[in-house]
Short mmCIF file of C-alpha atoms in Angstrom, two decimals:
data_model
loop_
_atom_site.label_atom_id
_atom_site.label_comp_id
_atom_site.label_asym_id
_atom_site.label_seq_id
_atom_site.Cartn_x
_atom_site.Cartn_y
_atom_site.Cartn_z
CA UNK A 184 93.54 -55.36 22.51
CA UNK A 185 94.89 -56.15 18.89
CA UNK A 186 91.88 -57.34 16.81
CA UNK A 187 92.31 -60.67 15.11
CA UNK A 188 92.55 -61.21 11.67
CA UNK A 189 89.51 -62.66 10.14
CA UNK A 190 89.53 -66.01 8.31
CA UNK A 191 86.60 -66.45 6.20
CA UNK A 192 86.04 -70.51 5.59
CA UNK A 193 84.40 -70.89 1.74
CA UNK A 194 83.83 -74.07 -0.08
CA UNK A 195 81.07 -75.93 -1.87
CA UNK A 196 78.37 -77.98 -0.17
CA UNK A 197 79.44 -80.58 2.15
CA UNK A 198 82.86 -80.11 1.56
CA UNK A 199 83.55 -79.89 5.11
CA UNK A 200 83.84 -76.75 5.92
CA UNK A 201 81.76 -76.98 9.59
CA UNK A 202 84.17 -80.29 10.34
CA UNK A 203 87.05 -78.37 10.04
CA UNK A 204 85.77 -75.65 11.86
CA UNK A 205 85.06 -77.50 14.73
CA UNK A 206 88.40 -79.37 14.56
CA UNK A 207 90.54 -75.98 14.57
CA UNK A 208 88.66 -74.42 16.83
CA UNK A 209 87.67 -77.44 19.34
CA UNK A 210 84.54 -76.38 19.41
CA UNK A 211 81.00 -78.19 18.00
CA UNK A 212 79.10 -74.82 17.32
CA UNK A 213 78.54 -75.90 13.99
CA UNK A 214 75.94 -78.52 12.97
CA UNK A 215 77.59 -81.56 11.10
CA UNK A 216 75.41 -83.69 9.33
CA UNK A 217 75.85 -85.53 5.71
CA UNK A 218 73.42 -83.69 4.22
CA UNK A 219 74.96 -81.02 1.59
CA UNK A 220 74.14 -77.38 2.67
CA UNK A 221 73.60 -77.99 6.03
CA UNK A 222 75.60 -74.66 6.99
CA UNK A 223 73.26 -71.84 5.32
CA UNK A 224 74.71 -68.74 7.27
CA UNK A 225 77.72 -67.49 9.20
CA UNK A 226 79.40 -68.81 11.88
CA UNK A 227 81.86 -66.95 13.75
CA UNK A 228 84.49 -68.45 16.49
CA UNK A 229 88.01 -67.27 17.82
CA UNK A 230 90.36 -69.82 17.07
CA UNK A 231 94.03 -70.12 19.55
CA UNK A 232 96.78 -71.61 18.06
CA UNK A 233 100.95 -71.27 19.05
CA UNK A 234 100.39 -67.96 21.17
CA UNK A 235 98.60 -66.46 18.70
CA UNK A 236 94.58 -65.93 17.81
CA UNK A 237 92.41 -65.49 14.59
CA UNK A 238 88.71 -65.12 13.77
CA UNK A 239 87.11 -68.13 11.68
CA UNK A 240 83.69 -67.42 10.13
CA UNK A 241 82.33 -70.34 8.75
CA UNK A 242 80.11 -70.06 5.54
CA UNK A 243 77.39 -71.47 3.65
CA UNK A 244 78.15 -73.81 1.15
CA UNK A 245 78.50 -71.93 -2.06
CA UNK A 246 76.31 -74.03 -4.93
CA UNK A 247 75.30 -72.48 -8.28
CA UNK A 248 72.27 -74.84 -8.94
CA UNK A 249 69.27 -72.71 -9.91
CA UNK A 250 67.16 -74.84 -7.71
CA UNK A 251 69.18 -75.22 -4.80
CA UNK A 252 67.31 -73.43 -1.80
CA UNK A 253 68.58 -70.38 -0.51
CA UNK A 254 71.29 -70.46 -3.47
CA UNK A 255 70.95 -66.66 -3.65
CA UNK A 256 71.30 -65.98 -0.36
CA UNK A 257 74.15 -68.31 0.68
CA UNK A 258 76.44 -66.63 -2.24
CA UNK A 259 75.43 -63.12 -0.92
CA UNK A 260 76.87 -64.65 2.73
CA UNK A 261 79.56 -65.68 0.88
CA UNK A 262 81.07 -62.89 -1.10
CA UNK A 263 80.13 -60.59 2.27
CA UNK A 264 82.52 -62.62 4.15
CA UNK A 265 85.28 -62.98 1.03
CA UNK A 266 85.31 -58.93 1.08
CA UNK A 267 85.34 -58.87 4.71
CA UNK A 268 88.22 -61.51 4.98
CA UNK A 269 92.13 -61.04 5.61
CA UNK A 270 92.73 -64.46 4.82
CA UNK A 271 90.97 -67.04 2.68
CA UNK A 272 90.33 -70.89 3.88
CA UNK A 273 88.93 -72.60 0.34
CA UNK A 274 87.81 -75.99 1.66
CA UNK A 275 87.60 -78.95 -1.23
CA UNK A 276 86.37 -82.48 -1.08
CA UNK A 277 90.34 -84.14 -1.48
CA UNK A 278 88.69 -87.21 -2.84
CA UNK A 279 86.41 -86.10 -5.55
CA UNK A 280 88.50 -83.02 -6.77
CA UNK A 281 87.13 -79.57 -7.82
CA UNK A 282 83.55 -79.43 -8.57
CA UNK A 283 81.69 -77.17 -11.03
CA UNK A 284 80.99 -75.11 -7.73
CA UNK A 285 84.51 -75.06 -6.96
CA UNK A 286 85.65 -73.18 -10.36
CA UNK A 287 83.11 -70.41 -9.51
CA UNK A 288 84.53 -70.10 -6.23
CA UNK A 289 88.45 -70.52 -7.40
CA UNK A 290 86.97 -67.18 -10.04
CA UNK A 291 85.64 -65.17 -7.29
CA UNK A 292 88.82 -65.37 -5.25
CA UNK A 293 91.21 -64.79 -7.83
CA UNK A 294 89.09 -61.46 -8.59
CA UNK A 295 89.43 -60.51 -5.00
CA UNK A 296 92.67 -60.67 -4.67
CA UNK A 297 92.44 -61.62 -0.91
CA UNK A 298 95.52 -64.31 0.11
CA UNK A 299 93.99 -68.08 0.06
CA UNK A 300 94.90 -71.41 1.39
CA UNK A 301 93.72 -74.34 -0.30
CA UNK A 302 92.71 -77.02 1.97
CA UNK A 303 92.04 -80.67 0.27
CA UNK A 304 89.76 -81.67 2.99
CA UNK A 305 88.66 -85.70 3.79
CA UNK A 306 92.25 -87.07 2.89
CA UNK A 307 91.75 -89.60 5.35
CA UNK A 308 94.44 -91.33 3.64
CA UNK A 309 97.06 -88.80 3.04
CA UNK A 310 98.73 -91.30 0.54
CA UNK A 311 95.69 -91.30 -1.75
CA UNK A 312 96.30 -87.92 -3.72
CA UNK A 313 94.97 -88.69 -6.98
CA UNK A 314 92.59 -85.15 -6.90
CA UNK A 315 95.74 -83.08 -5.79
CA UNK A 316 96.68 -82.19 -9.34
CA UNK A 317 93.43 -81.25 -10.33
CA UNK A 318 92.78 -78.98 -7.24
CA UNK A 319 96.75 -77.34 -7.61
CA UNK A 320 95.32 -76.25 -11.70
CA UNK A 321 92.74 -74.08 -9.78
CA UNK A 322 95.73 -71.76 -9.88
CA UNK A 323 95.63 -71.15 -6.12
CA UNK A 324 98.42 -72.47 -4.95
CA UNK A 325 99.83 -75.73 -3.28
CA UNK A 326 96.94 -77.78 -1.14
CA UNK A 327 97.31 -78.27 1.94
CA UNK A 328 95.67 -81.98 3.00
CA UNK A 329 93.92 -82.78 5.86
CA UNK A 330 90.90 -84.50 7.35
CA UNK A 331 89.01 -82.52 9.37
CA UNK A 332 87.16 -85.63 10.55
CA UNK A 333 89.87 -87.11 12.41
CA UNK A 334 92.19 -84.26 12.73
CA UNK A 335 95.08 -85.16 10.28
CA UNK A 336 96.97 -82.84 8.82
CA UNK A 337 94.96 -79.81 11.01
CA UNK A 338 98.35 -78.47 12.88
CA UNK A 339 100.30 -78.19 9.77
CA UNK A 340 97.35 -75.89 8.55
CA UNK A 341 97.00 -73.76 11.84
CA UNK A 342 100.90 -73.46 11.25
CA UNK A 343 100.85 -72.00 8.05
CA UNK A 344 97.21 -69.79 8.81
CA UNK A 345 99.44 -68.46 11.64
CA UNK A 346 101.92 -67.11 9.20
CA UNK A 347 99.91 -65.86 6.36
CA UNK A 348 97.81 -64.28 8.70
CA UNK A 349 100.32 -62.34 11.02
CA UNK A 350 97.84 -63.60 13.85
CA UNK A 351 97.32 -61.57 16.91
CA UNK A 352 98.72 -62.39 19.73
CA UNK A 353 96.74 -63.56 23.04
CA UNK A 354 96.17 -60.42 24.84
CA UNK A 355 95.86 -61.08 29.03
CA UNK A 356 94.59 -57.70 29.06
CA UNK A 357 91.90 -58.40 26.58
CA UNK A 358 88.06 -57.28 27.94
CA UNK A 359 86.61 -60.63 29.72
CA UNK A 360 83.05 -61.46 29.16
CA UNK A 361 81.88 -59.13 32.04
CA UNK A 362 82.03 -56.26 29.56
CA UNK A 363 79.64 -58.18 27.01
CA UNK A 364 76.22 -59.29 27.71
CA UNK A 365 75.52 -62.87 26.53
CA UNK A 366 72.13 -62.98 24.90
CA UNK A 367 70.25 -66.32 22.98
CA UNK A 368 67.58 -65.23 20.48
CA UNK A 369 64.74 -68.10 21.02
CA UNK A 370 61.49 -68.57 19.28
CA UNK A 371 58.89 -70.78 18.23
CA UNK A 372 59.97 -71.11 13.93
CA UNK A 373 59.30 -68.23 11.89
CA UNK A 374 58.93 -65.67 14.71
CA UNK A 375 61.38 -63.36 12.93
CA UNK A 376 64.64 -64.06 15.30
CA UNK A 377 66.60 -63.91 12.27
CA UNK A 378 65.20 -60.36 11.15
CA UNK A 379 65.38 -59.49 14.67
CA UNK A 380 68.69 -59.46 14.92
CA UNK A 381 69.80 -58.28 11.77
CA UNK A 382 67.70 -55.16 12.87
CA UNK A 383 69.77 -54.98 16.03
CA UNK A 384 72.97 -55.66 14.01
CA UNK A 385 72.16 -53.23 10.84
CA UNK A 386 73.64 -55.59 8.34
CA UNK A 387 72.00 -59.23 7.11
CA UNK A 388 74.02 -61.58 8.51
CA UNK A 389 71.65 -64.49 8.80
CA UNK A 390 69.51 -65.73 5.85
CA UNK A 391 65.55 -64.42 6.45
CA UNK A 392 62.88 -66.58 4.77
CA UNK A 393 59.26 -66.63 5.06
CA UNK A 394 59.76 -70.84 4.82
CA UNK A 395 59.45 -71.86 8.76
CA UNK A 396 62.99 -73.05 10.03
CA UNK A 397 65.53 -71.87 7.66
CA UNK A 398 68.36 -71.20 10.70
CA UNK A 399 69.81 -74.05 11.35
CA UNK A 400 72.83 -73.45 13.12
CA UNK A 401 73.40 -71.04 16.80
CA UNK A 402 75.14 -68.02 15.04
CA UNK A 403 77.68 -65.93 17.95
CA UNK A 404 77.95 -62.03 16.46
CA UNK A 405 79.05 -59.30 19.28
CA UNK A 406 77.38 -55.77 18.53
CA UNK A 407 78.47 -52.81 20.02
CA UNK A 408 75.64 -49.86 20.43
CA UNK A 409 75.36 -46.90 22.75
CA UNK A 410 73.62 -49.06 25.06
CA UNK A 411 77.09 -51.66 25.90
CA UNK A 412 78.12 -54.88 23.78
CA UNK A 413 75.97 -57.92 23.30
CA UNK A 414 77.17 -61.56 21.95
CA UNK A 415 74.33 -62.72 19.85
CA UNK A 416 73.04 -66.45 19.56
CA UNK A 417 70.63 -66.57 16.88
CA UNK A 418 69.48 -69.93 17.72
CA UNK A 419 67.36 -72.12 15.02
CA UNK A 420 63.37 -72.45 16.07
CA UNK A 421 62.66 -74.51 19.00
CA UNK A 422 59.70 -77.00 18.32
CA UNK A 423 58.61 -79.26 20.88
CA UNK A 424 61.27 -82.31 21.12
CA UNK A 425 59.20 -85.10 19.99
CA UNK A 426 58.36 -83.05 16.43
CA UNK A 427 61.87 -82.52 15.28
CA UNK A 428 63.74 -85.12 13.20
CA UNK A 429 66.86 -85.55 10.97
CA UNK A 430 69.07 -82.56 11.06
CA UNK A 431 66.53 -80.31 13.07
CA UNK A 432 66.94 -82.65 16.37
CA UNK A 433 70.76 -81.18 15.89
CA UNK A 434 69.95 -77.94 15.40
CA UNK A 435 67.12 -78.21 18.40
CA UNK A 436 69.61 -79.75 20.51
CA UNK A 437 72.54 -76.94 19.78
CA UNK A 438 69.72 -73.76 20.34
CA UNK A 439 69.11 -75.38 24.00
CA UNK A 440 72.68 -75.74 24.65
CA UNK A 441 73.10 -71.90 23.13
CA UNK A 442 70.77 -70.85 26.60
CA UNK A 443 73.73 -72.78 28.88
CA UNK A 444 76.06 -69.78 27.36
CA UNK A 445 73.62 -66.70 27.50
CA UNK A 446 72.96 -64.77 30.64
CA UNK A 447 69.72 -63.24 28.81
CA UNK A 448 67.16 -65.17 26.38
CA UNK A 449 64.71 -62.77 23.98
CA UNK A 450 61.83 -64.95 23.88
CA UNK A 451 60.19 -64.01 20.42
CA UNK A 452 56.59 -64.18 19.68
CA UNK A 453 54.84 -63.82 17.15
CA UNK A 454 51.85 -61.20 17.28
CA UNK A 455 50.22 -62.51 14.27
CA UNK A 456 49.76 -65.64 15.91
CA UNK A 457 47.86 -66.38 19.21
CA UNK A 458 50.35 -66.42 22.21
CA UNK A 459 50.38 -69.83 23.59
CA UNK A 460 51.74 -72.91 25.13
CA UNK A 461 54.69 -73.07 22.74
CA UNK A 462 55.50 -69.89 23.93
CA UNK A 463 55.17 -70.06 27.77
CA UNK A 464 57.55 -73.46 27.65
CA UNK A 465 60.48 -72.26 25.42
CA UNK A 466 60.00 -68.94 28.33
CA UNK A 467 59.82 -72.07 30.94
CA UNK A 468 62.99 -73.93 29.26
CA UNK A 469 65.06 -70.60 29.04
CA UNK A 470 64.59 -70.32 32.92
CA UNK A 471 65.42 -73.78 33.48
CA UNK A 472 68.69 -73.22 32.42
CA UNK A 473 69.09 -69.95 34.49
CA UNK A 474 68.59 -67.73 31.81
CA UNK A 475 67.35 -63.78 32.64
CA UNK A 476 64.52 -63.54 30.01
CA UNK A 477 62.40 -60.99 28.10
CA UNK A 478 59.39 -61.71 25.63
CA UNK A 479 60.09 -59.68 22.46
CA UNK A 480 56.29 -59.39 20.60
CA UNK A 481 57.50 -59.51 17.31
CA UNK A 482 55.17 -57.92 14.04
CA UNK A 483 53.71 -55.25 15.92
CA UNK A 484 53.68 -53.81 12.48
CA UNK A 485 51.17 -56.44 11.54
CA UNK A 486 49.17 -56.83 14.01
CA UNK A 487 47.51 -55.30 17.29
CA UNK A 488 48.53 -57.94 20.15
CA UNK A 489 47.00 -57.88 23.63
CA UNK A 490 49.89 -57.07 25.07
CA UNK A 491 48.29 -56.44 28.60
CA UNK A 492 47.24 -59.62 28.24
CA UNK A 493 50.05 -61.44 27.07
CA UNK A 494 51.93 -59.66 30.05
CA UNK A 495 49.51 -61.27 32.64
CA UNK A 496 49.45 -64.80 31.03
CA UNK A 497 53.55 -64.33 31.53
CA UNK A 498 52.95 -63.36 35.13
CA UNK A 499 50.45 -65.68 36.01
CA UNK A 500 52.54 -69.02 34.70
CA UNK A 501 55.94 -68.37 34.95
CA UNK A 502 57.74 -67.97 37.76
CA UNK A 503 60.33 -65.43 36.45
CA UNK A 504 58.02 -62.91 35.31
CA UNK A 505 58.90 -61.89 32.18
CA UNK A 506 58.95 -58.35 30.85
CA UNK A 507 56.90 -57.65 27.59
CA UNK A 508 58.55 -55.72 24.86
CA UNK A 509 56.81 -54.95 21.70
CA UNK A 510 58.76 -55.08 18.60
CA UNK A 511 58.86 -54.94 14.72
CA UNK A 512 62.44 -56.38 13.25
CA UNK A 513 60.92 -55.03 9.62
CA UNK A 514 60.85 -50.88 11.42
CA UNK A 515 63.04 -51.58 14.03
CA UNK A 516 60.37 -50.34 16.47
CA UNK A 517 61.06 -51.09 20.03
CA UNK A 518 64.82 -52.39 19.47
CA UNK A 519 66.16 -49.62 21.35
CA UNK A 520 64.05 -50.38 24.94
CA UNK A 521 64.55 -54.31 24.22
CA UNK A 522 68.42 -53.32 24.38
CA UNK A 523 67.51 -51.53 27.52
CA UNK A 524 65.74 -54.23 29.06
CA UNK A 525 68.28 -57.02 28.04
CA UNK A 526 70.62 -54.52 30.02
CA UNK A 527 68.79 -54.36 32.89
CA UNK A 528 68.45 -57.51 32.87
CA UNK A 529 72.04 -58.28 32.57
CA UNK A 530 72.83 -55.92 35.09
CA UNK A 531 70.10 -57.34 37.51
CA UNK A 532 71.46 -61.12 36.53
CA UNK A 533 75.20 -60.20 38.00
CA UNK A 534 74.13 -57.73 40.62
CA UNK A 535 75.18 -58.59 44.55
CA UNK A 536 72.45 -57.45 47.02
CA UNK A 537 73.58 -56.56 50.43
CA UNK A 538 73.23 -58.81 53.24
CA UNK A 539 71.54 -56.56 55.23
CA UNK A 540 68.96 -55.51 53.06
CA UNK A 541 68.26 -58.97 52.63
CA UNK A 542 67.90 -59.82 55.90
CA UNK A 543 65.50 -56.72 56.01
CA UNK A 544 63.18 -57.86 53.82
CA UNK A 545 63.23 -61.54 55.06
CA UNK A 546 62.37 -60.16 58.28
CA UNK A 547 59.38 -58.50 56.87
CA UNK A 548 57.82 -60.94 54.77
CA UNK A 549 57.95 -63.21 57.88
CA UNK A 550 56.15 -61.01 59.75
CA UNK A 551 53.61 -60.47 57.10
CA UNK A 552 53.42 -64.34 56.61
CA UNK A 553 55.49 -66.96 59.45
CA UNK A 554 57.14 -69.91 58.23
CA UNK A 555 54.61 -72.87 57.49
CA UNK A 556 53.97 -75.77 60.51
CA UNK A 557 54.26 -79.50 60.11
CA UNK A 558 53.82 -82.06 62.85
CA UNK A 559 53.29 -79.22 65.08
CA UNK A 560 56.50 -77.45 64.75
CA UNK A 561 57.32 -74.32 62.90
CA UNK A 562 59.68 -73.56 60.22
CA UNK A 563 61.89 -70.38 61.48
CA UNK A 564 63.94 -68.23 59.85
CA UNK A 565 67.61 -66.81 60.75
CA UNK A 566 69.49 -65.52 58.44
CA UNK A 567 70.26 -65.33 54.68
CA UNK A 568 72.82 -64.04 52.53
CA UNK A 569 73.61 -64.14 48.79
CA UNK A 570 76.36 -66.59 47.76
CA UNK A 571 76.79 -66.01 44.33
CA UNK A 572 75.79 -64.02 41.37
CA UNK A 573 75.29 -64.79 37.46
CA UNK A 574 72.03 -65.79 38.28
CA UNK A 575 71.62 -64.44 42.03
CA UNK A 576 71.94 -67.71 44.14
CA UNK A 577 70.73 -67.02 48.10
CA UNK A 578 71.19 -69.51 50.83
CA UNK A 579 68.47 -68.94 53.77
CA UNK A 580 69.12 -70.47 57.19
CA UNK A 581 66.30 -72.19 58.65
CA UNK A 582 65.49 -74.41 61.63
CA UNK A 583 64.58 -77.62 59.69
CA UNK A 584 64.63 -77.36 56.12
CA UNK A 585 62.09 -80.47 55.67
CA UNK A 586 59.64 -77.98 57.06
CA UNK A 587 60.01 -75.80 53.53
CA UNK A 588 56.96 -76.40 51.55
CA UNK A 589 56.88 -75.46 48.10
CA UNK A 590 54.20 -72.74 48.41
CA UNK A 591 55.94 -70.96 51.02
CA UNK A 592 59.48 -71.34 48.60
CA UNK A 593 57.10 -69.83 45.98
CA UNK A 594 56.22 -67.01 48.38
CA UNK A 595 59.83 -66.10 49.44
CA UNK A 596 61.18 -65.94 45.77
CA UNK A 597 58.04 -63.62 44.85
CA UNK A 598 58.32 -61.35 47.66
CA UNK A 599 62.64 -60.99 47.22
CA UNK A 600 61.10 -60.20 43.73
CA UNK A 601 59.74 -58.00 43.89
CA UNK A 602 61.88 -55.95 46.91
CA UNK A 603 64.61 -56.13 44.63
CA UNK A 604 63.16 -55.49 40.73
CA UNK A 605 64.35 -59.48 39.73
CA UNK A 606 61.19 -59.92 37.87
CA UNK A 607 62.26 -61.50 34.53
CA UNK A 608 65.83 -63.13 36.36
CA UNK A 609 66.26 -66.35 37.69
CA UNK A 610 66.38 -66.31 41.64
CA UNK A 611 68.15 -69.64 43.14
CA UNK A 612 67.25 -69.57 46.86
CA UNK A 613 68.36 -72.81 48.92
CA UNK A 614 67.18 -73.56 52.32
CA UNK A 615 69.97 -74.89 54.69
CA UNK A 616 68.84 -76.71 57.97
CA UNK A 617 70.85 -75.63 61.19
CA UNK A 618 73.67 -78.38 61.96
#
């Protein structure tokens, strides 16, 4: 498979860089919000256009204020993706013209010499281009205007990133996601998801801050190691609904959706802090949405967790099971066996068990424990098979299916189970009354 060029998307804050993104690539993986600097780390998407494919990564917004937060940091992201970059997208504000900001940036590309296409973004009215002479001194070339908002002006640029770009084409034969484990990085805030994965990635790709909260957006990176390829979604903290506000209800919102695309969720604690509620329902939400999970113990290097005990807490309230890995994101002790459980995992999450062997063990935990009675009849048992996989959905024939009662459901899915190693996976098992 040809690998796409990369298109790294620069601009100052609230320029509009995550609008456009969104717009090119059709996509809403980017939080949008009117407050400048939203967009604090990289984004990365695969954008289709005319045949042809390149890779966007969207970028901080670059501001030289002293006391803008994460100013440092943000730049660093910045010039990382610049160097990295085949093509350039610099993203202005059409209406205001070129910023202080801007002039740094319009510096730094000139110095690196990497091709660049000017986009005058927010020209909602394309007749209004008052800023356009301004922006063309920059010395960059010719803007291109469009508003991302509403989409004007967005196939003309596509055209022309097309052509600068020598895009690759669509490749049928390309790998499909069954050679790539999906996997959302969860946590309650300040768990060290951020320097989790930049240990499993080996290169800083998402700001890490002490301050609680400072990833805002779900970030999609594929690694490759010796253990297969993963598709990261370093997802910003989850707090409990009701607490976040503003731009954090986005960001909350986007890290639940990021568990709809990921067959595995890391669950990361923190073992400097007691293991809790918090915990056990972000492990609950993750299953809700059919996600395999594992609980990642995160600090080790600080402190001594019970992790015995945090294991049985796991057991004892969640129905999945969870496996416990301890970790430190500062040593990178443990990464290697949480690869090998997300793995498993995977592996376990897609796997198709035989129908006899199924049957087998129905047949035994029936005979350890028949089907419950109401009204004086008994539920019965005849057959079950697996129906689909990616999570492991079962269909069980039974007699009368308003005879199920929920502890004997709970007993079936713990006794499959454990017969067939699903503890941290998602079991769907649906009882189906004879017609």
């Amino acid at each position: 498979m040809t690998k796409p060029p990369v298109v790294a998307v620069v601009g100052s804050p609230n320029a509009g860089k995550s609008t456009l993104v969104n717009r090119l690539s059709g996509t809403r993986t980017a939080v949008v919000h009117e407050t400048p600097g939203v967009t604090r780390d990289r984004k990365e998407v695969e954008v289709e256009w005319a045949g042809r494919r390149v890779h966007l990564v969207d970028t901080g917004g670059y501001d030289t204020s002293p006391d803008a937060p994460f100013a440092g940091h943000v730049r660093e992201q910045v010039e990382q993706a610049i160097a990295a970059a085949d093509v350039v997208l610099f993203v202005l504000d059409g209406r205001s013209g070129p910023l202080a900001d801007d002039h740094v940036i319009a510096d730094a590309l000139r110095r690196a010499r990497v091709p660049v296409l000017v986009v005058a973004n927010k020209m909602d009215d394309p007749s209004s281009t008052a800023a356009a002479p301004e922006i063309y001194r920059l010395g960059l070339g010719e803007p291109l205007l469009v508003s991302a908002l509403h989409g004007t002006g967005s196939g003309e640029l596509l055209d022309r990133l097309m052509q600068e770009t020598e895009a690759a084409p669509i490749d049928d034969g390309a790998p499909t996601s069954e050679t790539e484990t999906p996997v959302a990085i969860v946590g309650r805030p300040n768990a060290g998801k951020s320097s989790l994965f930049n240990a499993i990635a080996g290169e800083t790709r998402t700001i890490v801050s002490e301050i609680a909260g400072t990833t805002r957006d779900a970030i999609d990176s594929v690694v490759d190691t010796d253990i297969g390829r993963f598709r990261f979604i370093d997802t910003a903290g989850m707090r409990k609904a009701a607490k976040v506000t503003g731009v954090e209800y986005y960001a909350y919102l986007r890290s639940v959706q990021s568990l709809d695309r990921a067959h595995v969720a890391i669950v990361v604690a923190d073992a400097t802090l007691r293991f809790g509620e918090l915990d056990l329902s972000i492990c609950a939400e993750a299953a809700k949405r059919h996600c395999a999970t594992v609980l990642a113990v995160n600090k080790v290097d600080l402190a001594s967790p019970d992790l015995e005990g945090i294991a049985g807490v796991a057991r004892r309230k969640l129905r999945q099971k969870p496996p416990v890995v301890a970790v430190s994101a500062l040593t990178r002790r443990g990464v290697h066996d949480l690869l090998r459980t997300v793995a498993g995992l995977d592996a376990r999450f897609r796997a198709h068990i035989p129908t006899g062997e199924l049957n087998r063990a129905l047949r035994d935990l029936i005979a350890d424990r028949p089907g419950p009675m109401k009204r004086g009849r008994r539920l019965k048992t005849y057959y079950v098979a697996q129906f689909a996989t990616a999570p492991p959905r079962l269909a069980i024939e039974v007699n009368d299916r308003t005879l199920v009662t929920r502890d004997f459901g709970f007993y079936v899915e713990n006794r499959l189970r454990a017969r067939f190693g699903l503890d941290g996976v998602p079991l769907v098992i649906d009882f189906k009354g004879r017609r």
